[in-house]
PDB file of C-alpha atoms in Angstrom:
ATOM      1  CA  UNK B   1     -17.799   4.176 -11.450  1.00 43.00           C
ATOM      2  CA  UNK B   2     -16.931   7.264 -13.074  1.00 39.00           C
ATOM      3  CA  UNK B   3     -13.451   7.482 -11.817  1.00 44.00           C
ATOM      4  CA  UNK B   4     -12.875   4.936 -14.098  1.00 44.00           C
ATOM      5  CA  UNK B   5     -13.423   7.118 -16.768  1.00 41.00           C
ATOM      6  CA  UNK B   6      -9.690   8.212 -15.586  1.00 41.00           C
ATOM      7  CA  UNK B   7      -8.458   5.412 -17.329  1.00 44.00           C
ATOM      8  CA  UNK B   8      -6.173   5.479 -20.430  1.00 40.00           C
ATOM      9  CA  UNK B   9      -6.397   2.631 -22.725  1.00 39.00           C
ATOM     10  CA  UNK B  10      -3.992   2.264 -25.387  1.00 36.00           C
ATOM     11  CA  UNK B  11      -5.307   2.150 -29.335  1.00 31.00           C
ATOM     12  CA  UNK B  12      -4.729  -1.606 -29.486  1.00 36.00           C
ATOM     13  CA  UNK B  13      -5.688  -4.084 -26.424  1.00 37.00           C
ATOM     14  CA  UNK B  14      -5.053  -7.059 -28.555  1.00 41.00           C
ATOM     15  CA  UNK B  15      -1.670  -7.254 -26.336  1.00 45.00           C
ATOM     16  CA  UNK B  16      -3.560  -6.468 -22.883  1.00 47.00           C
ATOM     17  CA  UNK B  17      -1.391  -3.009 -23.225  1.00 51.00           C
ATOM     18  CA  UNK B  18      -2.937  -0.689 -20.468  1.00 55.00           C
ATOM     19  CA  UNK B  19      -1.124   2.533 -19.986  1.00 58.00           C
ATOM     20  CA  UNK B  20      -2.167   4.349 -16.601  1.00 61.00           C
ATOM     21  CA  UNK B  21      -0.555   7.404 -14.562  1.00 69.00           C
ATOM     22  CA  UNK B  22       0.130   6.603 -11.033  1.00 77.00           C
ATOM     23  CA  UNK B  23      -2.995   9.110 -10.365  1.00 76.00           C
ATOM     24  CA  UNK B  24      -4.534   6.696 -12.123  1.00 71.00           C
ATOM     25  CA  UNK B  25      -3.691   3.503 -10.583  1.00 77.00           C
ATOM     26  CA  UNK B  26      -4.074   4.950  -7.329  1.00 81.00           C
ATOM     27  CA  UNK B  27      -7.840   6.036  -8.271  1.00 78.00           C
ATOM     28  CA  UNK B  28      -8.451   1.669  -9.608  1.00 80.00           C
ATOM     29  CA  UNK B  29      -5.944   0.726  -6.841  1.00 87.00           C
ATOM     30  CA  UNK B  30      -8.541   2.172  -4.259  1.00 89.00           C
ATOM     31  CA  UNK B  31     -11.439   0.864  -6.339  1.00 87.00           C
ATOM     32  CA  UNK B  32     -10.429  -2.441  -5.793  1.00 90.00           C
ATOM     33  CA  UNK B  33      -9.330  -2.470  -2.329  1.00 92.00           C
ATOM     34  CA  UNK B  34     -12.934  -1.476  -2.008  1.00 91.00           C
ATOM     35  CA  UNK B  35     -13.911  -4.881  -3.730  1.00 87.00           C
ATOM     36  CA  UNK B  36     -11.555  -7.015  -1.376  1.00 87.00           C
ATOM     37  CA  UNK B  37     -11.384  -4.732   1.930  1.00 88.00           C
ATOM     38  CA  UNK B  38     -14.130  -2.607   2.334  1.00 89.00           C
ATOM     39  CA  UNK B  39     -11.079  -0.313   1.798  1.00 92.00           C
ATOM     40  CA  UNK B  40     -10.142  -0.816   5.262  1.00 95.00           C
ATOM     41  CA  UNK B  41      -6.543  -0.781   6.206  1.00 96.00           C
ATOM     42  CA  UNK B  42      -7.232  -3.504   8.551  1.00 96.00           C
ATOM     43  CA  UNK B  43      -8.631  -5.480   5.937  1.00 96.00           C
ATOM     44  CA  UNK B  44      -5.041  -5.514   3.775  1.00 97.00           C
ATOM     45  CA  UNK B  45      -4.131  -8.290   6.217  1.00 98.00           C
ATOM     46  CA  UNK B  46      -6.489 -10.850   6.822  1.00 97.00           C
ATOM     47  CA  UNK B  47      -7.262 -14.747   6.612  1.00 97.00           C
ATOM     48  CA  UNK B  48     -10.789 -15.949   5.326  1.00 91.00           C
ATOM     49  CA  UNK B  49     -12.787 -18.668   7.227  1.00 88.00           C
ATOM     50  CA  UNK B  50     -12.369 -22.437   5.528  1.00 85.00           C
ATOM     51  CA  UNK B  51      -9.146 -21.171   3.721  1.00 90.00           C
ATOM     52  CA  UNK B  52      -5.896 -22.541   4.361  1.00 92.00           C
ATOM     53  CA  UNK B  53      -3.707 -18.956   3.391  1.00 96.00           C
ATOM     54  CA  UNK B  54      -3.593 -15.809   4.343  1.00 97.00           C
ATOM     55  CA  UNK B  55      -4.973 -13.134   2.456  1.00 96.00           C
ATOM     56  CA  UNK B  56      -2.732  -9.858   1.809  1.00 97.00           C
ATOM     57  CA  UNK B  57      -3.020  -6.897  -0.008  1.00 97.00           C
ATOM     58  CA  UNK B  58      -6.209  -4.695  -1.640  1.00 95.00           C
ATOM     59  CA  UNK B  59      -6.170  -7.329  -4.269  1.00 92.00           C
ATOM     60  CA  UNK B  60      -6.252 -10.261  -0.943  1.00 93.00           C
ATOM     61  CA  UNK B  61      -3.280 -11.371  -2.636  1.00 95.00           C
ATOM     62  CA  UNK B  62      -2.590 -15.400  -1.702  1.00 95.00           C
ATOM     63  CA  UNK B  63      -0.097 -16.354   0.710  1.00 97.00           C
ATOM     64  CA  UNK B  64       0.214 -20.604   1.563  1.00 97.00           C
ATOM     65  CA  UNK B  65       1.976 -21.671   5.180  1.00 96.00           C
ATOM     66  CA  UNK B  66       4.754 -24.108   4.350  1.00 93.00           C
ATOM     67  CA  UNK B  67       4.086 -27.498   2.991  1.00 89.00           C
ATOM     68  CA  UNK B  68       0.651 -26.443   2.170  1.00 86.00           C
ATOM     69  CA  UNK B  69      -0.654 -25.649  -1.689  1.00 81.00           C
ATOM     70  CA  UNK B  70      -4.193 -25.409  -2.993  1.00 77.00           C
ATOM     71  CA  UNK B  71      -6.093 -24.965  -5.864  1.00 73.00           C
ATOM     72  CA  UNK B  72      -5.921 -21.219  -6.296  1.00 80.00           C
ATOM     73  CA  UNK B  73      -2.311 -19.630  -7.824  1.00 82.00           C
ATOM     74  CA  UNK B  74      -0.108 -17.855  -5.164  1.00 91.00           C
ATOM     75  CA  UNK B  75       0.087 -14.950  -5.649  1.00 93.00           C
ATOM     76  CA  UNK B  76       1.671 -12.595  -2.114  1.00 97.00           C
ATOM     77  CA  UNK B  77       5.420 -13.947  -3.240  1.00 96.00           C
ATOM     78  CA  UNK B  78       5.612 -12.801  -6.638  1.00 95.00           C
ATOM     79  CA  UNK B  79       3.687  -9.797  -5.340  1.00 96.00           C
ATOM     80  CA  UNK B  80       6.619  -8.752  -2.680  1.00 97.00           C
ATOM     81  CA  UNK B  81       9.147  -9.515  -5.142  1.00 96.00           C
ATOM     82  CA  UNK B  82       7.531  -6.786  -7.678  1.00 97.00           C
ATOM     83  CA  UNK B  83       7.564  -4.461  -4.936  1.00 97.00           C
ATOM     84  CA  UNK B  84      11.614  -4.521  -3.725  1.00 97.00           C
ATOM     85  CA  UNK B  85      12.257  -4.657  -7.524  1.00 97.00           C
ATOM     86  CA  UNK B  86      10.623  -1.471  -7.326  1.00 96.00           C
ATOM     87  CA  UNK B  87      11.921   0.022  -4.431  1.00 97.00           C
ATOM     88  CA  UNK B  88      10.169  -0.908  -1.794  1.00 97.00           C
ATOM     89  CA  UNK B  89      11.951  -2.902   1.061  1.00 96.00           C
ATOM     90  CA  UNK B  90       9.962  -5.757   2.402  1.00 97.00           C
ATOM     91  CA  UNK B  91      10.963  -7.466   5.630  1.00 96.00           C
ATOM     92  CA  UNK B  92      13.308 -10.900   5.387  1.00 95.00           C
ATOM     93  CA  UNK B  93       9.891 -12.505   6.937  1.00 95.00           C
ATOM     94  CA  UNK B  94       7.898 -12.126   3.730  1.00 95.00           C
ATOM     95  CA  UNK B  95      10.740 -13.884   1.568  1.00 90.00           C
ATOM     96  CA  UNK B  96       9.491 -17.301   2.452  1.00 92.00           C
ATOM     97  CA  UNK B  97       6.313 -19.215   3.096  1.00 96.00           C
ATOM     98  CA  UNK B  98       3.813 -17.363   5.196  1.00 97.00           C
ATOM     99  CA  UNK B  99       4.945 -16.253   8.211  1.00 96.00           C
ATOM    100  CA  UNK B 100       1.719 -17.700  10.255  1.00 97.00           C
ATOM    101  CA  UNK B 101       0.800 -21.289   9.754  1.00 96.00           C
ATOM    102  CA  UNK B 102      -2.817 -21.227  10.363  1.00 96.00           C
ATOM    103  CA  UNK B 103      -5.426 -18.626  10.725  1.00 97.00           C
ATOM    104  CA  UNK B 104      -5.580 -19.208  14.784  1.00 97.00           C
ATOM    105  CA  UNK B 105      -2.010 -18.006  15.190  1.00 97.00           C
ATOM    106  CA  UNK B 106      -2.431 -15.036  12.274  1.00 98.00           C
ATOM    107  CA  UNK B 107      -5.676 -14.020  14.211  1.00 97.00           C
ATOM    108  CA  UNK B 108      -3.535 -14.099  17.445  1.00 98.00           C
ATOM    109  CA  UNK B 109      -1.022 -11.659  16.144  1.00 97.00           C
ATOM    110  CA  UNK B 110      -3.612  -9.765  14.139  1.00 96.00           C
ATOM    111  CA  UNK B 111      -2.279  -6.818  16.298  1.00 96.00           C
ATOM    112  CA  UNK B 112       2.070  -7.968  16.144  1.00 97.00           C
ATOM    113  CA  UNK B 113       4.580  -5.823  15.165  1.00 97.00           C
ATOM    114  CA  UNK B 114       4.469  -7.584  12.005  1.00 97.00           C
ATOM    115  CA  UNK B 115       1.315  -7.584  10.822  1.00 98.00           C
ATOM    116  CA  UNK B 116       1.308  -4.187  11.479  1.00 98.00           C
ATOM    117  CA  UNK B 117       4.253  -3.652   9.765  1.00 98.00           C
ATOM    118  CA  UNK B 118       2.858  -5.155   6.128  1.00 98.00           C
ATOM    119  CA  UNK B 119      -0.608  -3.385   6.483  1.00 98.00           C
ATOM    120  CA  UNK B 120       1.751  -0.054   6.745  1.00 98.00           C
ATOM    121  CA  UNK B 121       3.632  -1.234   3.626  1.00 98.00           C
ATOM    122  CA  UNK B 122       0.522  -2.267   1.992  1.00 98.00           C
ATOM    123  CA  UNK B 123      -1.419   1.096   2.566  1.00 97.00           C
ATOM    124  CA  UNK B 124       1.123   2.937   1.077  1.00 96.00           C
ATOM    125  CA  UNK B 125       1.627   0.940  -2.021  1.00 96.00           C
ATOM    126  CA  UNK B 126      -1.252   1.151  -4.059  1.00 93.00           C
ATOM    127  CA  UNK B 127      -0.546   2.178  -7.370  1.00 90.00           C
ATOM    128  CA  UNK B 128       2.351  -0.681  -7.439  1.00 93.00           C
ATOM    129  CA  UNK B 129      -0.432  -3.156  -6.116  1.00 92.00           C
ATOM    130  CA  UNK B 130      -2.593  -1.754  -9.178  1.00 87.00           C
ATOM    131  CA  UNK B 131       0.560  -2.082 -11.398  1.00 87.00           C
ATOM    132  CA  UNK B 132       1.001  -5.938 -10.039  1.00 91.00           C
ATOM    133  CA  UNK B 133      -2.137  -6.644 -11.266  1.00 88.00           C
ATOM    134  CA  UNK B 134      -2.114  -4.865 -14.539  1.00 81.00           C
ATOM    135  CA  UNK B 135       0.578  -7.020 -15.517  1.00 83.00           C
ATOM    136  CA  UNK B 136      -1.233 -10.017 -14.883  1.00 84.00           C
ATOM    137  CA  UNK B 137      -4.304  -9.011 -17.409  1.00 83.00           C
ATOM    138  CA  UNK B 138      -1.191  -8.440 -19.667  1.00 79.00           C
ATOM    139  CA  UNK B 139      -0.136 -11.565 -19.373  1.00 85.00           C
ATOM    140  CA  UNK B 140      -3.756 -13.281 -19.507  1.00 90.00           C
ATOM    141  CA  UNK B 141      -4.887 -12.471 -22.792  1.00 91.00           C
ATOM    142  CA  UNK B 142      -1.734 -15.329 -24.573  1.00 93.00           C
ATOM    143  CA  UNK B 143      -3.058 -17.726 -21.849  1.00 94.00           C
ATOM    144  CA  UNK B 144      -6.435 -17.516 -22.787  1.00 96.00           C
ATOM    145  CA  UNK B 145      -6.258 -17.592 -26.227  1.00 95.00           C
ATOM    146  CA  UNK B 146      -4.034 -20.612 -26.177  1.00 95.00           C
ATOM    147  CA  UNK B 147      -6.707 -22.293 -23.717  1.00 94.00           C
ATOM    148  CA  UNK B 148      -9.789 -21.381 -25.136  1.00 96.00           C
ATOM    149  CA  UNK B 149     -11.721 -23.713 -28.374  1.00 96.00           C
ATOM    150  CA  UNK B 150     -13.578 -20.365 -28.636  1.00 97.00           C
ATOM    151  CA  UNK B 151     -10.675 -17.838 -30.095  1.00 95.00           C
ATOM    152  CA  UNK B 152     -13.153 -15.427 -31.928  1.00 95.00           C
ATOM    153  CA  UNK B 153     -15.778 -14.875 -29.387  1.00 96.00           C
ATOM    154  CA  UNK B 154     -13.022 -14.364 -26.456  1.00 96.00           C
ATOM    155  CA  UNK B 155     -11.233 -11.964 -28.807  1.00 92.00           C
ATOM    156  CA  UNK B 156     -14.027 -10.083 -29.509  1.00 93.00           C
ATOM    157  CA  UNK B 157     -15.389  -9.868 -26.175  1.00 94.00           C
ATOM    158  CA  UNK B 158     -12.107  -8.937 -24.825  1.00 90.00           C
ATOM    159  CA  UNK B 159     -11.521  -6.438 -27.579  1.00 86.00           C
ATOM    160  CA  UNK B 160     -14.975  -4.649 -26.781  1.00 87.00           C
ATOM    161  CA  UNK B 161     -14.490  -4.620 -23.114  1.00 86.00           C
ATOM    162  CA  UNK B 162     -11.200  -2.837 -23.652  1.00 78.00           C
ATOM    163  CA  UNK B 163     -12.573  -0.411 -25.900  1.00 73.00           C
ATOM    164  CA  UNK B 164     -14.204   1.729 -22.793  1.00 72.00           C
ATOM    165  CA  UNK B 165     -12.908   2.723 -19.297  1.00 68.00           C
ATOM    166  CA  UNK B 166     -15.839   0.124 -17.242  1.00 75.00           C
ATOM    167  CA  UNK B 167     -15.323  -2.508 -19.700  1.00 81.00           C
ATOM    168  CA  UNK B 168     -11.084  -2.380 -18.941  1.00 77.00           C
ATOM    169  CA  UNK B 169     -12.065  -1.910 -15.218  1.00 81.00           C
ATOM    170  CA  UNK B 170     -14.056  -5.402 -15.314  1.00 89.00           C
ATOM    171  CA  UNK B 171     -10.859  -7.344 -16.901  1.00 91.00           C
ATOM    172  CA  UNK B 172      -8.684  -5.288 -14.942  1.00 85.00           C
ATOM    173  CA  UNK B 173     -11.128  -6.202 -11.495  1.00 89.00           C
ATOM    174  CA  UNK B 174     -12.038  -9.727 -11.895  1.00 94.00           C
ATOM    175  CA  UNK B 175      -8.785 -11.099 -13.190  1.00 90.00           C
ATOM    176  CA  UNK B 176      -7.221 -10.329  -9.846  1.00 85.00           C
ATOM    177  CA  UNK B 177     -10.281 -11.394  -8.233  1.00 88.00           C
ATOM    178  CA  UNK B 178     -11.064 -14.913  -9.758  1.00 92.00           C
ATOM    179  CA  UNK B 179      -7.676 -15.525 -12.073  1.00 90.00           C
ATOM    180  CA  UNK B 180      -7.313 -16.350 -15.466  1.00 93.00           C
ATOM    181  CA  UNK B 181      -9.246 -19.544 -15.866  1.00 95.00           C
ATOM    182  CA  UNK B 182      -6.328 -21.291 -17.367  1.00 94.00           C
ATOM    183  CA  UNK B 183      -4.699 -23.115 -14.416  1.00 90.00           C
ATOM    184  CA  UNK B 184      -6.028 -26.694 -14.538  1.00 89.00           C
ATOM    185  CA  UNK B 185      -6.274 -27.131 -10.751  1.00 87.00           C
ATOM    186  CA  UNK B 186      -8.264 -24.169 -10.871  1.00 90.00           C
ATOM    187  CA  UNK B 187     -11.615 -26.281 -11.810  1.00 94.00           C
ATOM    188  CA  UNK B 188     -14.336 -27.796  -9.785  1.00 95.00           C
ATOM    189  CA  UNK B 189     -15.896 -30.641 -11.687  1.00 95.00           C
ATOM    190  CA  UNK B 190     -13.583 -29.762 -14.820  1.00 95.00           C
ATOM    191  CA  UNK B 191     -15.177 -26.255 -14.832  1.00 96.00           C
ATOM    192  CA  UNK B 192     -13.033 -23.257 -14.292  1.00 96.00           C
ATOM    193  CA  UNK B 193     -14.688 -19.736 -12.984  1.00 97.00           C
ATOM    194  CA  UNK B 194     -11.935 -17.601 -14.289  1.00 97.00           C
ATOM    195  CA  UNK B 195     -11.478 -14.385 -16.538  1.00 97.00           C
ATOM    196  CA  UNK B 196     -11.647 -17.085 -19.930  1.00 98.00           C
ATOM    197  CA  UNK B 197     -14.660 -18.811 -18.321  1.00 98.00           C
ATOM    198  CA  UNK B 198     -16.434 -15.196 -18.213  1.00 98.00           C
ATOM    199  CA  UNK B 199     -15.394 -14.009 -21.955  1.00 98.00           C
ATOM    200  CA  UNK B 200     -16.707 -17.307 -23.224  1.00 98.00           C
ATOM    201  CA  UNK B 201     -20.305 -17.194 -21.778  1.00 97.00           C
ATOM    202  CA  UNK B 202     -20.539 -13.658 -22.736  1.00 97.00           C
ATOM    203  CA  UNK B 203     -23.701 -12.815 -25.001  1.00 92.00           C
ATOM    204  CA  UNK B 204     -22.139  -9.237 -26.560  1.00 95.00           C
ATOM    205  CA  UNK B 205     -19.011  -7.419 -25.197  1.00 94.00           C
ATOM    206  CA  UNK B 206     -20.383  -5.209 -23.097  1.00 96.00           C
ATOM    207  CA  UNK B 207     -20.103  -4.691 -19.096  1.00 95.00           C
ATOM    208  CA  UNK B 208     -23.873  -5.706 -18.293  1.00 97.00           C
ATOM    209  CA  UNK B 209     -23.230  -8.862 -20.654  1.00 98.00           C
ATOM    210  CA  UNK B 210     -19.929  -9.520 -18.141  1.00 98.00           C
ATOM    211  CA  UNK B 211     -21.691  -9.147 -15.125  1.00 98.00           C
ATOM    212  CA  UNK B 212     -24.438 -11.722 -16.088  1.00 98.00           C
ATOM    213  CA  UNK B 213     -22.224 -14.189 -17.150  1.00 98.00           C
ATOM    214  CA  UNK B 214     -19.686 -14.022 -14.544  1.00 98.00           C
ATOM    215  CA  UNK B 215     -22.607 -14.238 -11.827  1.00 98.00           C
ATOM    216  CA  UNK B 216     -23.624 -17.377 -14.048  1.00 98.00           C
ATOM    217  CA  UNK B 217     -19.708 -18.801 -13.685  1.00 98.00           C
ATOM    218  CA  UNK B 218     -19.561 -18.073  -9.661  1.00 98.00           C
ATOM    219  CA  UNK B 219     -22.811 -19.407  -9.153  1.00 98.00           C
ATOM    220  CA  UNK B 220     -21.582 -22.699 -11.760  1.00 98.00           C
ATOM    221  CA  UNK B 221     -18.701 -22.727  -9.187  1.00 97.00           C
ATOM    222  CA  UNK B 222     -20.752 -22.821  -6.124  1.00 97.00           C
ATOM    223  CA  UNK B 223     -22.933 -25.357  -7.218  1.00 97.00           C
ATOM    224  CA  UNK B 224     -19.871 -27.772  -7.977  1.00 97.00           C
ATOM    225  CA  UNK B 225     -17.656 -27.272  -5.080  1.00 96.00           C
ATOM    226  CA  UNK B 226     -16.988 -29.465  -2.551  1.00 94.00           C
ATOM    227  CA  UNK B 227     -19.561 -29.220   0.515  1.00 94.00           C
ATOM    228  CA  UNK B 228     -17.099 -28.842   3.107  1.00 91.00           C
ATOM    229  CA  UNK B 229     -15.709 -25.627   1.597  1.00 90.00           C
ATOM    230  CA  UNK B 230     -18.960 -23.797   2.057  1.00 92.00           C
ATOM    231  CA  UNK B 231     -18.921 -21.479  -0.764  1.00 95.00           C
ATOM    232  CA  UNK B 232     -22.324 -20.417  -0.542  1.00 95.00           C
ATOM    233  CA  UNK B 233     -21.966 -18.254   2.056  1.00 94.00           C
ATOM    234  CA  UNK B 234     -20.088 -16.088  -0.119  1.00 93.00           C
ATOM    235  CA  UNK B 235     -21.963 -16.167  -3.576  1.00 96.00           C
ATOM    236  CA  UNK B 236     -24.433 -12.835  -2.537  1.00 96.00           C
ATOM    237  CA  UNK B 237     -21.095 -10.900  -1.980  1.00 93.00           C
ATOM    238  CA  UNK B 238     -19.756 -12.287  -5.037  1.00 95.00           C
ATOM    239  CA  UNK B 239     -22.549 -11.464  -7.341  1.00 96.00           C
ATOM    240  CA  UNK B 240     -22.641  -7.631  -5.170  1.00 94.00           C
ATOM    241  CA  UNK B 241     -19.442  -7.187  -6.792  1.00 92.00           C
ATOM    242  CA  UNK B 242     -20.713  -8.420 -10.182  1.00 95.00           C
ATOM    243  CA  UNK B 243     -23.584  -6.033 -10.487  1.00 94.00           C
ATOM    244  CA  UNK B 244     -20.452  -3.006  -9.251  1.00 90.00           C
ATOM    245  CA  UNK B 245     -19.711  -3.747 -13.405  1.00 89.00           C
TER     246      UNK B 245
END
């Protein structure tokens, strides 16, 4: 965790303003595809058992086959967008919905010309990945605010998270990895387990305070999900991750 004492934070956060070099968001780019990947270049394209999408990216960015939607925000479109706007050309394939419409037929062609194709892309793309998901935490902090009945205490939190490099580096980290906690068909039994749900259960603002209450908001999850989707099998990893803060 001390390469994320790399990390530049402007004087205010109040806007979710982050400033990073591209050293910089290559050194939390690689951090994260740790999180997701194992930071395994194989692992940038890959579709989870139980899930009905595809899972791109070092941030296992969301991808839905046509005609299908779920719960959890898409989030591989706006993703390749970003990219061409910078620069970077994407195949015509990844304009539409995803290219494989289930996870026998993306397994199949695990090895295709293009699958390998987006892991290349993906792999070399890191700090615009990292940028991708800056701009999300930028755009959180309104969201949240205008969600939450608990303005002060998310404020604060957020405010004293932001103050140090592995406080910004938990906001930065679990906002791409559970959302916001605004989106109302992100809840299971009207409870969300997003960014908000974290910075409201928080007893102080400090990293161990984050990682004890978003283990409490995963495990909150778990408990109220629906049987068939299993989520147990992945609450260890998840709280591994937490205890990483």
């Amino acid at each position: 965790s001390r390469l994320l004492g790399l990390l530049l934070l402007t004087s205010t956060f109040a806007t979710a303003a982050v400033s990073l070099s591209q050293t910089q968001l290559q050194r939390v780019g690689q951090r994260i595809w740790q999180n997701e990947c194992a930071g395994t270049v194989a692992g940038l394209t890959s579709w989870n058992a139980g899930e009905d999408f595809a899972s791109l990216g070092i941030g296992h960015f969301i991808w839905y086959p046509a005609g299908r939607r779920g719960p959890f925000e898409e989030s591989f479109p706006p993703l390749s967008a970003f990219l061409e706007s910078r620069g970077v050309k994407m195949p015509s394939w990844t304009k539409g919905p995803c290219a494989w419409n289930t996870k026998a037929a993306f397994e199949a062609d695990k090895g295709g010309a293009r699958q390998k194709e987006l892991r290349t892309i993906l792999s070399k793309t890191v700090s615009l990945q990292t940028e991708f998901i800056l701009g999300r935490l930028q755009r959180a902090l309104p969201k949240m605010l205008a969600e939450t009945k608990l303005k002060k205490r998310l404020q604060a939190n957020f405010d004293g998270l932001s103050a140090t490099p592995e406080g910004a580096f938990c906001l930065i980290d679990y906002v791409n990895f559970k959302g916001e906690g605004t989106a109302k068909t992100e809840r299971y039994s009207g409870q969300g387990w997003g960014l908000l749900q974290v910075l409201e259960g928080m007893a102080a603002p400090t990293p161990a305070a984050f990682a004890s209450s978003a283990k409490a908001v995963l495990s909150r999850r778990v408990q109220n999900a629906p049987a068939a989707r299993k989520e147990q099998r992945w609450l260890t990893g998840w709280h591994n991750r937490c205890d990483g803060y």
